[in-house]
Short mmCIF file of C-alpha atoms in Angstrom, two decimals:
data_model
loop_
_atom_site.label_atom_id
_atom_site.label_comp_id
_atom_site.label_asym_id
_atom_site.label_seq_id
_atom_site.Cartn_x
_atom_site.Cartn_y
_atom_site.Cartn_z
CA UNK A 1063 -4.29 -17.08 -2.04
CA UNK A 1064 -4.30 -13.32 -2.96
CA UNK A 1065 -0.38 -11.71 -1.97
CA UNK A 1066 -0.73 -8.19 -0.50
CA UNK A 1067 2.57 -6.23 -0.16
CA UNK A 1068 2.54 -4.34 3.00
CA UNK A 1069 4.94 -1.33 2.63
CA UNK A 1070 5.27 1.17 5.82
CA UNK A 1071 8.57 2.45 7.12
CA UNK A 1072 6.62 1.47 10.63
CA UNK A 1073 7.19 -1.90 12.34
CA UNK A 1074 4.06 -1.47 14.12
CA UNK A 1075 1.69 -0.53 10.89
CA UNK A 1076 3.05 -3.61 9.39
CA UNK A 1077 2.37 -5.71 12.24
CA UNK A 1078 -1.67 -4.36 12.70
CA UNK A 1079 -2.15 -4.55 8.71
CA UNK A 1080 -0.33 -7.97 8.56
CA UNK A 1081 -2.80 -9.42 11.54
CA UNK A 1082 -6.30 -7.54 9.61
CA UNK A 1083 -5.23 -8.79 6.20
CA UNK A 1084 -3.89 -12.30 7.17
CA UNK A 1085 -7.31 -12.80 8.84
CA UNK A 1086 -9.18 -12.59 5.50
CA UNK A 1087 -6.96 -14.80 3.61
CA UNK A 1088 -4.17 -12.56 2.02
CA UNK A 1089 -0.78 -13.98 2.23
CA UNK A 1090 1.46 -11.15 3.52
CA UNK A 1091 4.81 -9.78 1.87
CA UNK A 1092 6.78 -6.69 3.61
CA UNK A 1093 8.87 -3.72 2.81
CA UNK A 1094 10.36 -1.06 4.39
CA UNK A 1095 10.56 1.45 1.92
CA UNK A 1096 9.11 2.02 -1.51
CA UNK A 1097 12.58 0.95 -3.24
CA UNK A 1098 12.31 -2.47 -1.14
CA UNK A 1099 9.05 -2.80 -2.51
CA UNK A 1100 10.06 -2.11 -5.83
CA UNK A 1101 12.36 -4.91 -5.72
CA UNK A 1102 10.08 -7.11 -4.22
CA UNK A 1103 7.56 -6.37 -7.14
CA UNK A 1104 9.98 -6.66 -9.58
CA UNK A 1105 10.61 -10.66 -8.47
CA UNK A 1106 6.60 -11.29 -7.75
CA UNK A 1107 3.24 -8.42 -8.72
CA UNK A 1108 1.68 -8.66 -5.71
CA UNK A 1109 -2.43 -8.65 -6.16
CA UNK A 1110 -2.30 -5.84 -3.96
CA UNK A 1111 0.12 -2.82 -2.18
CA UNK A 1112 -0.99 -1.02 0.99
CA UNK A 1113 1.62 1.79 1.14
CA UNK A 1114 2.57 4.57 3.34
CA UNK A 1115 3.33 7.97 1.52
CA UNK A 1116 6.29 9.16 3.68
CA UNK A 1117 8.84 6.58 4.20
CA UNK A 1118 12.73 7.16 3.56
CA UNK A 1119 14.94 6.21 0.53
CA UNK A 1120 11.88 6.42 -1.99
CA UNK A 1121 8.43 7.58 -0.89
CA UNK A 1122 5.16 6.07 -1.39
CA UNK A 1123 4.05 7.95 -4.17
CA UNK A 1124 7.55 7.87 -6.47
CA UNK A 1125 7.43 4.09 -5.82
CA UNK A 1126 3.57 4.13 -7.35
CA UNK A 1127 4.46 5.98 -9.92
CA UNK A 1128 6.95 3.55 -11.07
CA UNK A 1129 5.31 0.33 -10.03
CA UNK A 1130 2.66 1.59 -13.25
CA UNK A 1131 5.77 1.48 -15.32
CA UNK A 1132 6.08 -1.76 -14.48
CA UNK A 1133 5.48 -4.82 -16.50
CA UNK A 1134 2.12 -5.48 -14.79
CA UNK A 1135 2.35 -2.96 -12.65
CA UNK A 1136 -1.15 -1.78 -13.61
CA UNK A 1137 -2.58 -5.13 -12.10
CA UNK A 1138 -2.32 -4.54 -8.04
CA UNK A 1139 -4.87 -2.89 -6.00
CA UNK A 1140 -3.09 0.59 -4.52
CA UNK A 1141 -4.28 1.23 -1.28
CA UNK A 1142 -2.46 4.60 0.24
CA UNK A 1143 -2.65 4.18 4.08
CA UNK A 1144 -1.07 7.60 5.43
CA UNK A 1145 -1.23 10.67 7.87
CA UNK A 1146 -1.75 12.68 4.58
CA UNK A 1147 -5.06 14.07 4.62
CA UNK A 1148 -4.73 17.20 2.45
CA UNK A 1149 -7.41 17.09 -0.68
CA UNK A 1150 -4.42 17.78 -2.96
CA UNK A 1151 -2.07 14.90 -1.81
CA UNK A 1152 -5.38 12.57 -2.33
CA UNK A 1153 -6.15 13.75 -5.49
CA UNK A 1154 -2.55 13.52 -6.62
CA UNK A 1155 -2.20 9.82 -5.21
CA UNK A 1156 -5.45 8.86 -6.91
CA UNK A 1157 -3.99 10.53 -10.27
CA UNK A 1158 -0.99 8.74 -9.75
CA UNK A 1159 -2.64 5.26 -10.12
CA UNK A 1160 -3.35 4.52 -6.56
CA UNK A 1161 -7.26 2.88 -6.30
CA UNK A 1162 -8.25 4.01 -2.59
CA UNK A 1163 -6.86 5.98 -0.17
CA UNK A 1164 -6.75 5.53 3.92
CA UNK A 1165 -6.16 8.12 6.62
CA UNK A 1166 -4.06 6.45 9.94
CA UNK A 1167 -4.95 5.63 12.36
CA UNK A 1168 -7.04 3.00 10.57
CA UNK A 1169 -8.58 -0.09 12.40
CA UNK A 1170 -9.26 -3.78 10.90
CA UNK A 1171 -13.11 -2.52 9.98
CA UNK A 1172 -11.42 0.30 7.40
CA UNK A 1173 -8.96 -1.64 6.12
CA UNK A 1174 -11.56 -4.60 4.98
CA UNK A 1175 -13.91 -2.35 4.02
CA UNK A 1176 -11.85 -0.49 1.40
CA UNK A 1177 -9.93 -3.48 0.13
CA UNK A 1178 -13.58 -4.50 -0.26
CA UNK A 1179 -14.56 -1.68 -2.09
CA UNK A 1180 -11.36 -1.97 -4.60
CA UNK A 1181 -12.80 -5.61 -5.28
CA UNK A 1182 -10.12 -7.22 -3.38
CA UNK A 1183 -12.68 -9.58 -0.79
#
């Protein structure tokens, strides 16, 4: 079973994602913030990351930057899932090493169809 790490600052956006992605056979994993997540990659790579940008203690895009410093931190699908919608912030996510990017709100059709397109179902 394929682990995806769920990182939002939101209860809620944890909750929706956890019900879409548990319904197409991910096992889920949570964190709060992007050092949380760090942590929790550091113990176990996930096989993928949906992360918010803007979270407190360490946003979404310093934790992707060092989850590629990783050891095997190149291997998990990135999906960004944020209220960022400027072409720069994209472009600077996707630079960053993130592999799709997802503007909230998002619904379960959105969320399958780009972990489909990263080659995740």
């Amino acid at each position: 079973m394929k682990t995806c790490l769920v990182v939002d600052d939101s209860r809620v956006i944890r909750k929706v994602a956890r019900r879409v992605l548990e319904d197409i056979g991910f096992y889920i994993a949570e964190a709060s913030d992007g050092l949380e997540a760090l942590a929790w990659c550091r113990t176990e790579m996930p096989d993928a990351v949906l992360l918010d940008w803007n979270m407190p203690v360490m946003t979404g895009l310093e934790f992707l930057k060092q989850l590629r410093e990783e050891p095997g931190g190149d291997a998990p699908r990135v999906v960004f899932c944020t209220v960022e919608n400027d072409v720069e912030r994209i472009r600077e996510a996707l630079a960053s090493g993130a592999d799709e990017y997802i503007m909230k709100p998002f619904d379960g059709d959105i969320l399958v169809a780009k972990f489909a397109e990263v080659g995740l179902v």
